[in-house]
mmCIF file with all atom_site columns, C-alpha atoms in Angstrom:
data_model
loop_
_atom_site.group_PDB
_atom_site.id
_atom_site.type_symbol
_atom_site.label_atom_id
_atom_site.label_alt_id
_atom_site.label_comp_id
_atom_site.label_asym_id
_atom_site.label_entity_id
_atom_site.label_seq_id
_atom_site.pdbx_PDB_ins_code
_atom_site.Cartn_x
_atom_site.Cartn_y
_atom_site.Cartn_z
_atom_site.occupancy
_atom_site.B_iso_or_equiv
_atom_site.pdbx_formal_charge
_atom_site.auth_seq_id
_atom_site.auth_comp_id
_atom_site.auth_asym_id
_atom_site.auth_atom_id
_atom_site.pdbx_PDB_model_num
ATOM 1   C CA . ASP J 1 1   ? -4.865  -13.565 -9.909 1.00 64.00 ? 971  ASP J CA 1
ATOM 2   C CA . ALA J 1 2   ? -1.070  -13.575 -9.944 1.00 80.00 ? 972  ALA J CA 1
ATOM 3   C CA . GLY J 1 3   ? -0.789  -13.004 -6.223 1.00 93.00 ? 973  GLY J CA 1
ATOM 4   C CA . VAL J 1 4   ? 1.312   -10.316 -4.584 1.00 96.00 ? 974  VAL J CA 1
ATOM 5   C CA . ILE J 1 5   ? 4.162   -9.291  -6.854 1.00 96.00 ? 975  ILE J CA 1
ATOM 6   C CA . GLN J 1 6   ? 7.446   -7.912  -5.579 1.00 97.00 ? 976  GLN J CA 1
ATOM 7   C CA . SER J 1 7   ? 10.436  -6.579  -7.431 1.00 96.00 ? 977  SER J CA 1
ATOM 8   C CA . PRO J 1 8   ? 13.289  -6.984  -7.576 1.00 97.00 ? 978  PRO J CA 1
ATOM 9   C CA . ARG J 1 9   ? 13.649  -10.481 -6.113 1.00 96.00 ? 979  ARG J CA 1
ATOM 10  C CA . HIS J 1 10  ? 17.278  -9.836  -5.259 1.00 97.00 ? 980  HIS J CA 1
ATOM 11  C CA . GLU J 1 11  ? 19.121  -6.570  -4.765 1.00 97.00 ? 981  GLU J CA 1
ATOM 12  C CA . VAL J 1 12  ? 22.782  -6.096  -4.011 1.00 97.00 ? 982  VAL J CA 1
ATOM 13  C CA . THR J 1 13  ? 23.960  -2.575  -3.386 1.00 97.00 ? 983  THR J CA 1
ATOM 14  C CA . GLU J 1 14  ? 26.719  -0.671  -1.680 1.00 97.00 ? 984  GLU J CA 1
ATOM 15  C CA . MET J 1 15  ? 26.440  1.213   1.545  1.00 97.00 ? 985  MET J CA 1
ATOM 16  C CA . GLY J 1 16  ? 25.130  4.722   1.038  1.00 97.00 ? 986  GLY J CA 1
ATOM 17  C CA . GLN J 1 17  ? 23.132  3.943   -2.075 1.00 97.00 ? 987  GLN J CA 1
ATOM 18  C CA . GLU J 1 18  ? 19.395  4.432   -2.379 1.00 97.00 ? 988  GLU J CA 1
ATOM 19  C CA . VAL J 1 19  ? 17.299  1.269   -2.615 1.00 98.00 ? 989  VAL J CA 1
ATOM 20  C CA . THR J 1 20  ? 13.690  1.078   -3.788 1.00 98.00 ? 990  THR J CA 1
ATOM 21  C CA . LEU J 1 21  ? 11.591  -2.030  -3.316 1.00 98.00 ? 991  LEU J CA 1
ATOM 22  C CA . ARG J 1 22  ? 8.308   -2.405  -5.153 1.00 98.00 ? 992  ARG J CA 1
ATOM 23  C CA . CYS J 1 23  ? 5.063   -4.208  -4.454 1.00 98.00 ? 993  CYS J CA 1
ATOM 24  C CA . LYS J 1 24  ? 1.866   -4.835  -6.376 1.00 98.00 ? 994  LYS J CA 1
ATOM 25  C CA . PRO J 1 25  ? -0.892  -6.142  -4.073 1.00 97.00 ? 995  PRO J CA 1
ATOM 26  C CA . ILE J 1 26  ? -3.700  -8.468  -5.075 1.00 95.00 ? 996  ILE J CA 1
ATOM 27  C CA . SER J 1 27  ? -6.379  -6.565  -6.950 1.00 94.00 ? 997  SER J CA 1
ATOM 28  C CA . GLY J 1 28  ? -9.238  -5.518  -4.677 1.00 91.00 ? 998  GLY J CA 1
ATOM 29  C CA . HIS J 1 29  ? -7.288  -5.803  -1.447 1.00 92.00 ? 999  HIS J CA 1
ATOM 30  C CA . ASP J 1 30  ? -7.523  -2.715  0.737  1.00 91.00 ? 1000 ASP J CA 1
ATOM 31  C CA . TYR J 1 31  ? -4.663  -3.380  3.168  1.00 93.00 ? 1001 TYR J CA 1
ATOM 32  C CA . LEU J 1 32  ? -0.967  -3.548  2.344  1.00 95.00 ? 1002 LEU J CA 1
ATOM 33  C CA . PHE J 1 33  ? 1.838   -4.471  4.726  1.00 96.00 ? 1003 PHE J CA 1
ATOM 34  C CA . TRP J 1 34  ? 5.629   -4.255  4.578  1.00 97.00 ? 1004 TRP J CA 1
ATOM 35  C CA . TYR J 1 35  ? 7.658   -6.682  6.701  1.00 96.00 ? 1005 TYR J CA 1
ATOM 36  C CA . ARG J 1 36  ? 11.345  -7.284  7.250  1.00 96.00 ? 1006 ARG J CA 1
ATOM 37  C CA . GLN J 1 37  ? 12.782  -10.683 8.140  1.00 94.00 ? 1007 GLN J CA 1
ATOM 38  C CA . THR J 1 38  ? 16.218  -11.353 9.585  1.00 93.00 ? 1008 THR J CA 1
ATOM 39  C CA . MET J 1 39  ? 17.715  -14.222 11.513 1.00 88.00 ? 1009 MET J CA 1
ATOM 40  C CA . MET J 1 40  ? 18.340  -12.027 14.535 1.00 88.00 ? 1010 MET J CA 1
ATOM 41  C CA . ARG J 1 41  ? 15.014  -10.192 14.772 1.00 88.00 ? 1011 ARG J CA 1
ATOM 42  C CA . GLY J 1 42  ? 12.625  -12.541 12.997 1.00 88.00 ? 1012 GLY J CA 1
ATOM 43  C CA . LEU J 1 43  ? 9.617   -11.128 11.153 1.00 91.00 ? 1013 LEU J CA 1
ATOM 44  C CA . GLU J 1 44  ? 8.956   -7.433  11.843 1.00 91.00 ? 1014 GLU J CA 1
ATOM 45  C CA . LEU J 1 45  ? 6.058   -5.319  10.628 1.00 93.00 ? 1015 LEU J CA 1
ATOM 46  C CA . LEU J 1 46  ? 7.436   -2.054  9.279  1.00 96.00 ? 1016 LEU J CA 1
ATOM 47  C CA . ILE J 1 47  ? 4.351   -0.191  8.080  1.00 96.00 ? 1017 ILE J CA 1
ATOM 48  C CA . TYR J 1 48  ? 0.875   -0.830  6.789  1.00 95.00 ? 1018 TYR J CA 1
ATOM 49  C CA . PHE J 1 49  ? -1.634  0.995   4.630  1.00 95.00 ? 1019 PHE J CA 1
ATOM 50  C CA . ASN J 1 50  ? -5.412  0.962   4.419  1.00 93.00 ? 1020 ASN J CA 1
ATOM 51  C CA . ASN J 1 51  ? -6.945  2.311   1.219  1.00 93.00 ? 1021 ASN J CA 1
ATOM 52  C CA . ASN J 1 52  ? -3.544  3.769   0.289  1.00 95.00 ? 1022 ASN J CA 1
ATOM 53  C CA . VAL J 1 53  ? -3.231  5.707   3.561  1.00 96.00 ? 1023 VAL J CA 1
ATOM 54  C CA . PRO J 1 54  ? -0.434  4.847   6.017  1.00 96.00 ? 1024 PRO J CA 1
ATOM 55  C CA . ILE J 1 55  ? -2.036  3.684   9.258  1.00 93.00 ? 1025 ILE J CA 1
ATOM 56  C CA . ASP J 1 56  ? 0.872   2.626   11.433 1.00 92.00 ? 1026 ASP J CA 1
ATOM 57  C CA . ASP J 1 57  ? 4.538   3.263   10.676 1.00 94.00 ? 1027 ASP J CA 1
ATOM 58  C CA . SER J 1 58  ? 5.809   2.627   14.187 1.00 92.00 ? 1028 SER J CA 1
ATOM 59  C CA . GLY J 1 59  ? 7.873   -0.304  12.950 1.00 92.00 ? 1029 GLY J CA 1
ATOM 60  C CA . MET J 1 60  ? 9.920   1.766   10.528 1.00 95.00 ? 1030 MET J CA 1
ATOM 61  C CA . PRO J 1 61  ? 13.398  1.613   12.042 1.00 88.00 ? 1031 PRO J CA 1
ATOM 62  C CA . GLU J 1 62  ? 14.529  5.154   11.307 1.00 86.00 ? 1032 GLU J CA 1
ATOM 63  C CA . ASP J 1 63  ? 14.174  8.121   9.003  1.00 91.00 ? 1033 ASP J CA 1
ATOM 64  C CA . ARG J 1 64  ? 16.228  6.437   6.336  1.00 96.00 ? 1034 ARG J CA 1
ATOM 65  C CA . PHE J 1 65  ? 13.168  4.282   5.616  1.00 97.00 ? 1035 PHE J CA 1
ATOM 66  C CA . SER J 1 66  ? 10.112  5.610   3.837  1.00 97.00 ? 1036 SER J CA 1
ATOM 67  C CA . ALA J 1 67  ? 7.100   3.995   2.191  1.00 98.00 ? 1037 ALA J CA 1
ATOM 68  C CA . LYS J 1 68  ? 4.467   5.237   -0.199 1.00 97.00 ? 1038 LYS J CA 1
ATOM 69  C CA . MET J 1 69  ? 1.320   3.920   -1.781 1.00 97.00 ? 1039 MET J CA 1
ATOM 70  C CA . PRO J 1 70  ? 0.342   6.297   -4.586 1.00 96.00 ? 1040 PRO J CA 1
ATOM 71  C CA . ASN J 1 71  ? -2.536  4.096   -5.732 1.00 95.00 ? 1041 ASN J CA 1
ATOM 72  C CA . ALA J 1 72  ? -4.300  0.857   -4.904 1.00 94.00 ? 1042 ALA J CA 1
ATOM 73  C CA . SER J 1 73  ? -2.053  -1.238  -7.102 1.00 95.00 ? 1043 SER J CA 1
ATOM 74  C CA . PHE J 1 74  ? 1.433   -0.074  -6.182 1.00 96.00 ? 1044 PHE J CA 1
ATOM 75  C CA . SER J 1 75  ? 3.615   0.580   -3.167 1.00 98.00 ? 1045 SER J CA 1
ATOM 76  C CA . THR J 1 76  ? 7.289   1.321   -2.633 1.00 98.00 ? 1046 THR J CA 1
ATOM 77  C CA . LEU J 1 77  ? 9.651   0.977   0.287  1.00 98.00 ? 1047 LEU J CA 1
ATOM 78  C CA . LYS J 1 78  ? 12.709  3.169   0.019  1.00 98.00 ? 1048 LYS J CA 1
ATOM 79  C CA . ILE J 1 79  ? 15.924  3.125   2.014  1.00 97.00 ? 1049 ILE J CA 1
ATOM 80  C CA . GLN J 1 80  ? 18.177  6.149   1.664  1.00 97.00 ? 1050 GLN J CA 1
ATOM 81  C CA . PRO J 1 81  ? 21.017  5.866   2.455  1.00 96.00 ? 1051 PRO J CA 1
ATOM 82  C CA . SER J 1 82  ? 21.309  2.121   2.836  1.00 96.00 ? 1052 SER J CA 1
ATOM 83  C CA . GLU J 1 83  ? 23.521  0.499   5.465  1.00 96.00 ? 1053 GLU J CA 1
ATOM 84  C CA . PRO J 1 84  ? 24.825  -3.078  5.851  1.00 96.00 ? 1054 PRO J CA 1
ATOM 85  C CA . ARG J 1 85  ? 22.467  -3.667  8.794  1.00 95.00 ? 1055 ARG J CA 1
ATOM 86  C CA . ASP J 1 86  ? 19.529  -3.183  6.415  1.00 96.00 ? 1056 ASP J CA 1
ATOM 87  C CA . SER J 1 87  ? 20.402  -6.484  4.767  1.00 97.00 ? 1057 SER J CA 1
ATOM 88  C CA . ALA J 1 88  ? 17.309  -8.667  5.120  1.00 97.00 ? 1058 ALA J CA 1
ATOM 89  C CA . VAL J 1 89  ? 14.401  -10.161 3.219  1.00 97.00 ? 1059 VAL J CA 1
ATOM 90  C CA . TYR J 1 90  ? 11.588  -7.654  2.763  1.00 97.00 ? 1060 TYR J CA 1
ATOM 91  C CA . PHE J 1 91  ? 8.075   -8.973  2.279  1.00 97.00 ? 1061 PHE J CA 1
ATOM 92  C CA . CYS J 1 92  ? 4.960   -7.266  1.089  1.00 97.00 ? 1062 CYS J CA 1
ATOM 93  C CA . ALA J 1 93  ? 1.531   -8.670  1.959  1.00 95.00 ? 1063 ALA J CA 1
ATOM 94  C CA . SER J 1 94  ? -2.050  -7.664  1.256  1.00 94.00 ? 1064 SER J CA 1
ATOM 95  C CA . THR J 1 95  ? -5.523  -8.517  2.492  1.00 91.00 ? 1065 THR J CA 1
ATOM 96  C CA . ASP J 1 96  ? -9.179  -7.739  2.122  1.00 87.00 ? 1066 ASP J CA 1
ATOM 97  C CA . ARG J 1 97  ? -10.128 -7.669  5.784  1.00 74.00 ? 1067 ARG J CA 1
ATOM 98  C CA . GLU J 1 98  ? -13.854 -8.072  5.322  1.00 75.00 ? 1068 GLU J CA 1
ATOM 99  C CA . LEU J 1 99  ? -13.635 -11.080 3.066  1.00 72.00 ? 1069 LEU J CA 1
ATOM 100 C CA . SER J 1 100 ? -10.491 -12.751 4.374  1.00 71.00 ? 1070 SER J CA 1
ATOM 101 C CA . TYR J 1 101 ? -10.760 -12.505 8.186  1.00 66.00 ? 1071 TYR J CA 1
ATOM 102 C CA . ASN J 1 102 ? -7.402  -10.758 8.083  1.00 76.00 ? 1072 ASN J CA 1
ATOM 103 C CA . GLU J 1 103 ? -5.697  -13.587 6.189  1.00 86.00 ? 1073 GLU J CA 1
ATOM 104 C CA . GLN J 1 104 ? -2.669  -11.959 4.606  1.00 91.00 ? 1074 GLN J CA 1
ATOM 105 C CA . PHE J 1 105 ? -1.257  -12.977 1.249  1.00 93.00 ? 1075 PHE J CA 1
ATOM 106 C CA . PHE J 1 106 ? 2.502   -12.638 1.030  1.00 94.00 ? 1076 PHE J CA 1
ATOM 107 C CA . GLY J 1 107 ? 4.728   -11.896 -1.888 1.00 95.00 ? 1077 GLY J CA 1
ATOM 108 C CA . PRO J 1 108 ? 7.913   -13.886 -2.555 1.00 94.00 ? 1078 PRO J CA 1
ATOM 109 C CA . GLY J 1 109 ? 10.090  -11.239 -0.936 1.00 96.00 ? 1079 GLY J CA 1
ATOM 110 C CA . THR J 1 110 ? 13.064  -9.132  -1.945 1.00 97.00 ? 1080 THR J CA 1
ATOM 111 C CA . ARG J 1 111 ? 16.418  -10.268 -0.598 1.00 97.00 ? 1081 ARG J CA 1
ATOM 112 C CA . LEU J 1 112 ? 18.468  -7.141  0.010  1.00 98.00 ? 1082 LEU J CA 1
ATOM 113 C CA . THR J 1 113 ? 22.214  -7.258  0.544  1.00 97.00 ? 1083 THR J CA 1
ATOM 114 C CA . VAL J 1 114 ? 23.999  -4.037  1.416  1.00 97.00 ? 1084 VAL J CA 1
ATOM 115 C CA . LEU J 1 115 ? 27.776  -4.312  1.128  1.00 96.00 ? 1085 LEU J CA 1
ATOM 116 C CA . GLY B 2 1   ? -1.940  -6.363  24.511 1.00 82.00 ? 1273 GLY B CA 1
ATOM 117 C CA . ASN B 2 2   ? -2.134  -9.046  21.865 1.00 87.00 ? 1274 ASN B CA 1
ATOM 118 C CA . SER B 2 3   ? 0.674   -11.572 21.662 1.00 92.00 ? 1275 SER B CA 1
ATOM 119 C CA . VAL B 2 4   ? 1.530   -15.028 20.361 1.00 94.00 ? 1276 VAL B CA 1
ATOM 120 C CA . THR B 2 5   ? 3.992   -17.469 21.905 1.00 95.00 ? 1277 THR B CA 1
ATOM 121 C CA . GLN B 2 6   ? 5.326   -20.507 20.054 1.00 94.00 ? 1278 GLN B CA 1
ATOM 122 C CA . MET B 2 7   ? 7.519   -23.312 21.238 1.00 87.00 ? 1279 MET B CA 1
ATOM 123 C CA . GLU B 2 8   ? 11.215  -22.843 20.666 1.00 83.00 ? 1280 GLU B CA 1
ATOM 124 C CA . GLY B 2 9   ? 12.811  -24.603 17.771 1.00 85.00 ? 1281 GLY B CA 1
ATOM 125 C CA . PRO B 2 10  ? 14.330  -26.209 15.945 1.00 94.00 ? 1282 PRO B CA 1
ATOM 126 C CA . VAL B 2 11  ? 12.189  -29.299 16.097 1.00 96.00 ? 1283 VAL B CA 1
ATOM 127 C CA . THR B 2 12  ? 13.879  -32.309 14.525 1.00 97.00 ? 1284 THR B CA 1
ATOM 128 C CA . LEU B 2 13  ? 11.841  -35.399 13.690 1.00 97.00 ? 1285 LEU B CA 1
ATOM 129 C CA . SER B 2 14  ? 12.212  -38.541 11.676 1.00 97.00 ? 1286 SER B CA 1
ATOM 130 C CA . GLU B 2 15  ? 9.948   -39.122 8.722  1.00 97.00 ? 1287 GLU B CA 1
ATOM 131 C CA . GLU B 2 16  ? 6.487   -40.455 9.696  1.00 96.00 ? 1288 GLU B CA 1
ATOM 132 C CA . ALA B 2 17  ? 6.792   -39.145 13.251 1.00 97.00 ? 1289 ALA B CA 1
ATOM 133 C CA . PHE B 2 18  ? 3.949   -37.268 14.954 1.00 97.00 ? 1290 PHE B CA 1
ATOM 134 C CA . LEU B 2 19  ? 4.283   -33.494 15.059 1.00 97.00 ? 1291 LEU B CA 1
ATOM 135 C CA . THR B 2 20  ? 3.033   -30.994 17.599 1.00 97.00 ? 1292 THR B CA 1
ATOM 136 C CA . ILE B 2 21  ? 4.035   -27.337 17.590 1.00 97.00 ? 1293 ILE B CA 1
ATOM 137 C CA . ASN B 2 22  ? 2.567   -25.463 20.515 1.00 97.00 ? 1294 ASN B CA 1
ATOM 138 C CA . CYS B 2 23  ? 1.049   -22.005 20.163 1.00 97.00 ? 1295 CYS B CA 1
ATOM 139 C CA . THR B 2 24  ? -0.648  -19.947 22.851 1.00 97.00 ? 1296 THR B CA 1
ATOM 140 C CA . TYR B 2 25  ? -2.024  -16.466 22.557 1.00 95.00 ? 1297 TYR B CA 1
ATOM 141 C CA . THR B 2 26  ? -3.175  -13.445 24.500 1.00 94.00 ? 1298 THR B CA 1
ATOM 142 C CA . ALA B 2 27  ? -5.859  -11.309 22.926 1.00 90.00 ? 1299 ALA B CA 1
ATOM 143 C CA . THR B 2 28  ? -8.841  -9.133  23.612 1.00 83.00 ? 1300 THR B CA 1
ATOM 144 C CA . GLY B 2 29  ? -12.048 -9.973  21.851 1.00 80.00 ? 1301 GLY B CA 1
ATOM 145 C CA . TYR B 2 30  ? -12.357 -12.902 19.476 1.00 83.00 ? 1302 TYR B CA 1
ATOM 146 C CA . PRO B 2 31  ? -9.424  -13.021 17.087 1.00 90.00 ? 1303 PRO B CA 1
ATOM 147 C CA . SER B 2 32  ? -9.007  -15.303 14.115 1.00 90.00 ? 1304 SER B CA 1
ATOM 148 C CA . LEU B 2 33  ? -6.032  -17.658 14.364 1.00 94.00 ? 1305 LEU B CA 1
ATOM 149 C CA . PHE B 2 34  ? -3.655  -18.751 11.630 1.00 95.00 ? 1306 PHE B CA 1
ATOM 150 C CA . TRP B 2 35  ? -0.749  -21.029 10.890 1.00 97.00 ? 1307 TRP B CA 1
ATOM 151 C CA . TYR B 2 36  ? 1.580   -19.894 8.143  1.00 97.00 ? 1308 TYR B CA 1
ATOM 152 C CA . VAL B 2 37  ? 4.409   -21.934 6.631  1.00 97.00 ? 1309 VAL B CA 1
ATOM 153 C CA . GLN B 2 38  ? 7.593   -20.635 5.044  1.00 96.00 ? 1310 GLN B CA 1
ATOM 154 C CA . TYR B 2 39  ? 9.605   -23.004 2.874  1.00 94.00 ? 1311 TYR B CA 1
ATOM 155 C CA . PRO B 2 40  ? 13.267  -22.199 2.292  1.00 90.00 ? 1312 PRO B CA 1
ATOM 156 C CA . GLY B 2 41  ? 13.728  -19.184 0.047  1.00 87.00 ? 1313 GLY B CA 1
ATOM 157 C CA . GLU B 2 42  ? 10.014  -18.425 -0.180 1.00 90.00 ? 1314 GLU B CA 1
ATOM 158 C CA . GLY B 2 43  ? 7.443   -16.097 1.338  1.00 91.00 ? 1315 GLY B CA 1
ATOM 159 C CA . LEU B 2 44  ? 4.921   -17.064 3.979  1.00 94.00 ? 1316 LEU B CA 1
ATOM 160 C CA . GLN B 2 45  ? 1.847   -18.933 2.842  1.00 94.00 ? 1317 GLN B CA 1
ATOM 161 C CA . LEU B 2 46  ? -1.289  -19.739 4.745  1.00 94.00 ? 1318 LEU B CA 1
ATOM 162 C CA . LEU B 2 47  ? -1.414  -23.317 5.985  1.00 97.00 ? 1319 LEU B CA 1
ATOM 163 C CA . LEU B 2 48  ? -4.711  -23.234 7.881  1.00 96.00 ? 1320 LEU B CA 1
ATOM 164 C CA . LYS B 2 49  ? -6.947  -20.936 9.866  1.00 94.00 ? 1321 LYS B CA 1
ATOM 165 C CA . ALA B 2 50  ? -9.806  -20.886 12.384 1.00 94.00 ? 1322 ALA B CA 1
ATOM 166 C CA . THR B 2 51  ? -12.113 -17.942 12.879 1.00 89.00 ? 1323 THR B CA 1
ATOM 167 C CA . LYS B 2 52  ? -14.004 -18.841 16.048 1.00 90.00 ? 1324 LYS B CA 1
ATOM 168 C CA . ALA B 2 53  ? -13.710 -20.953 19.173 1.00 92.00 ? 1325 ALA B CA 1
ATOM 169 C CA . ASP B 2 54  ? -13.766 -24.751 18.692 1.00 94.00 ? 1326 ASP B CA 1
ATOM 170 C CA . ASP B 2 55  ? -13.189 -24.422 14.952 1.00 95.00 ? 1327 ASP B CA 1
ATOM 171 C CA . LYS B 2 56  ? -10.668 -26.866 13.525 1.00 97.00 ? 1328 LYS B CA 1
ATOM 172 C CA . GLY B 2 57  ? -8.524  -25.730 10.630 1.00 96.00 ? 1329 GLY B CA 1
ATOM 173 C CA . SER B 2 58  ? -6.969  -28.393 8.439  1.00 97.00 ? 1330 SER B CA 1
ATOM 174 C CA . ASN B 2 59  ? -4.860  -28.609 5.312  1.00 96.00 ? 1331 ASN B CA 1
ATOM 175 C CA . LYS B 2 60  ? -2.274  -31.023 3.834  1.00 95.00 ? 1332 LYS B CA 1
ATOM 176 C CA . GLY B 2 61  ? -2.650  -33.356 6.823  1.00 97.00 ? 1333 GLY B CA 1
ATOM 177 C CA . PHE B 2 62  ? -2.056  -30.573 9.353  1.00 98.00 ? 1334 PHE B CA 1
ATOM 178 C CA . GLU B 2 63  ? -4.705  -29.674 11.922 1.00 98.00 ? 1335 GLU B CA 1
ATOM 179 C CA . ALA B 2 64  ? -5.175  -27.082 14.655 1.00 98.00 ? 1336 ALA B CA 1
ATOM 180 C CA . THR B 2 65  ? -8.150  -26.441 16.931 1.00 98.00 ? 1337 THR B CA 1
ATOM 181 C CA . TYR B 2 66  ? -9.062  -23.024 18.302 1.00 96.00 ? 1338 TYR B CA 1
ATOM 182 C CA . ARG B 2 67  ? -9.235  -23.560 22.085 1.00 96.00 ? 1339 ARG B CA 1
ATOM 183 C CA . LYS B 2 68  ? -10.525 -20.463 23.809 1.00 93.00 ? 1340 LYS B CA 1
ATOM 184 C CA . GLU B 2 69  ? -10.480 -22.020 27.277 1.00 93.00 ? 1341 GLU B CA 1
ATOM 185 C CA . THR B 2 70  ? -6.732  -22.672 27.045 1.00 95.00 ? 1342 THR B CA 1
ATOM 186 C CA . THR B 2 71  ? -5.998  -19.825 24.587 1.00 95.00 ? 1343 THR B CA 1
ATOM 187 C CA . SER B 2 72  ? -4.166  -22.267 22.360 1.00 96.00 ? 1344 SER B CA 1
ATOM 188 C CA . PHE B 2 73  ? -3.939  -23.221 18.690 1.00 97.00 ? 1345 PHE B CA 1
ATOM 189 C CA . HIS B 2 74  ? -1.468  -26.097 18.563 1.00 98.00 ? 1346 HIS B CA 1
ATOM 190 C CA . LEU B 2 75  ? -0.427  -27.442 15.175 1.00 98.00 ? 1347 LEU B CA 1
ATOM 191 C CA . GLU B 2 76  ? -0.427  -31.220 14.683 1.00 98.00 ? 1348 GLU B CA 1
ATOM 192 C CA . LYS B 2 77  ? 0.304   -33.706 11.948 1.00 98.00 ? 1349 LYS B CA 1
ATOM 193 C CA . GLY B 2 78  ? 0.125   -37.439 12.286 1.00 96.00 ? 1350 GLY B CA 1
ATOM 194 C CA . SER B 2 79  ? 2.984   -38.378 9.971  1.00 96.00 ? 1351 SER B CA 1
ATOM 195 C CA . VAL B 2 80  ? 5.502   -35.807 8.798  1.00 97.00 ? 1352 VAL B CA 1
ATOM 196 C CA . GLN B 2 81  ? 7.443   -35.965 5.555  1.00 97.00 ? 1353 GLN B CA 1
ATOM 197 C CA . VAL B 2 82  ? 10.807  -34.552 4.584  1.00 96.00 ? 1354 VAL B CA 1
ATOM 198 C CA . SER B 2 83  ? 8.947   -32.051 2.415  1.00 96.00 ? 1355 SER B CA 1
ATOM 199 C CA . ASP B 2 84  ? 7.333   -30.575 5.571  1.00 97.00 ? 1356 ASP B CA 1
ATOM 200 C CA . SER B 2 85  ? 10.686  -29.132 6.613  1.00 97.00 ? 1357 SER B CA 1
ATOM 201 C CA . ALA B 2 86  ? 10.031  -25.404 6.920  1.00 97.00 ? 1358 ALA B CA 1
ATOM 202 C CA . VAL B 2 87  ? 9.439   -22.600 9.397  1.00 96.00 ? 1359 VAL B CA 1
ATOM 203 C CA . TYR B 2 88  ? 5.953   -22.481 10.905 1.00 97.00 ? 1360 TYR B CA 1
ATOM 204 C CA . PHE B 2 89  ? 4.399   -19.267 12.237 1.00 96.00 ? 1361 PHE B CA 1
ATOM 205 C CA . CYS B 2 90  ? 1.362   -18.990 14.460 1.00 96.00 ? 1362 CYS B CA 1
ATOM 206 C CA . ALA B 2 91  ? -0.540  -15.704 14.172 1.00 94.00 ? 1363 ALA B CA 1
ATOM 207 C CA . LEU B 2 92  ? -3.664  -13.950 15.360 1.00 92.00 ? 1364 LEU B CA 1
ATOM 208 C CA . SER B 2 93  ? -5.657  -11.118 13.895 1.00 87.00 ? 1365 SER B CA 1
ATOM 209 C CA . ALA B 2 94  ? -5.771  -7.897  15.884 1.00 72.00 ? 1366 ALA B CA 1
ATOM 210 C CA . SER B 2 95  ? -9.350  -6.689  16.223 1.00 68.00 ? 1367 SER B CA 1
ATOM 211 C CA . ASN B 2 96  ? -10.456 -3.740  14.105 1.00 68.00 ? 1368 ASN B CA 1
ATOM 212 C CA . THR B 2 97  ? -7.181  -3.517  12.246 1.00 73.00 ? 1369 THR B CA 1
ATOM 213 C CA . GLY B 2 98  ? -5.769  -5.434  9.340  1.00 74.00 ? 1370 GLY B CA 1
ATOM 214 C CA . LYS B 2 99  ? -2.760  -6.484  11.382 1.00 85.00 ? 1371 LYS B CA 1
ATOM 215 C CA . LEU B 2 100 ? -1.592  -9.969  12.216 1.00 89.00 ? 1372 LEU B CA 1
ATOM 216 C CA . ILE B 2 101 ? 0.443   -10.632 15.348 1.00 90.00 ? 1373 ILE B CA 1
ATOM 217 C CA . PHE B 2 102 ? 3.018   -13.333 14.590 1.00 92.00 ? 1374 PHE B CA 1
ATOM 218 C CA . GLY B 2 103 ? 4.838   -15.698 16.863 1.00 93.00 ? 1375 GLY B CA 1
ATOM 219 C CA . GLN B 2 104 ? 8.589   -15.987 16.502 1.00 93.00 ? 1376 GLN B CA 1
ATOM 220 C CA . GLY B 2 105 ? 8.393   -19.030 14.222 1.00 94.00 ? 1377 GLY B CA 1
ATOM 221 C CA . THR B 2 106 ? 9.380   -22.657 14.782 1.00 96.00 ? 1378 THR B CA 1
ATOM 222 C CA . THR B 2 107 ? 11.794  -24.408 12.474 1.00 96.00 ? 1379 THR B CA 1
ATOM 223 C CA . LEU B 2 108 ? 10.906  -28.001 11.659 1.00 97.00 ? 1380 LEU B CA 1
ATOM 224 C CA . GLN B 2 109 ? 13.515  -30.359 10.248 1.00 96.00 ? 1381 GLN B CA 1
ATOM 225 C CA . VAL B 2 110 ? 12.356  -33.772 9.104  1.00 97.00 ? 1382 VAL B CA 1
ATOM 226 C CA . LYS B 2 111 ? 15.039  -36.372 8.445  1.00 96.00 ? 1383 LYS B CA 1
ATOM 227 C CA . PRO B 2 112 ? 14.554  -39.399 6.206  1.00 94.00 ? 1384 PRO B CA 1
#
């Protein structure tokens, strides 16, 4: 398996623009997680899905952030409009809870810079 | 609630020194425990894990033992290398969810 795939790897945009981050989890995994990592706040869980259904979005910072999982092999995290304080590395992770004891497999991340 | 506390970093060591990174946790039930490592510019990857009390996880010379009596999962390595320089995260699984609770991370710098 190729592991968790994220795109793009780097994104530079201007304030006010819409940004869409994409994630393909490992095939067969039933949980998908979106995290944000910054120097100031560390690693934060934004939202997670189980069988394509959002379970907990309490970490989503504000209404400008939204996430979807239309099928088992694809998820998006959208920021509209983007702001400079959204600059961070965004990670996607997936797991098969029954087989993996909650071990999460992380993607390489998307480094977002909002100017 | 569930939580993980790691020692503050950065930790700076010379090559071949002994490493200990402390991790303690608070949890209900019987969580699984993990150490993840993040190399510069990369995502987190699993270093080792332990799924029940007294289990020892090991990988690449690193070890950690699940101590329920002290609620700890300290990471150790007998002889660090420059290539071990990274950020290390301790984590526990939250029961009946898919979530992991992460510590704040400890940066390790190994100098030649």
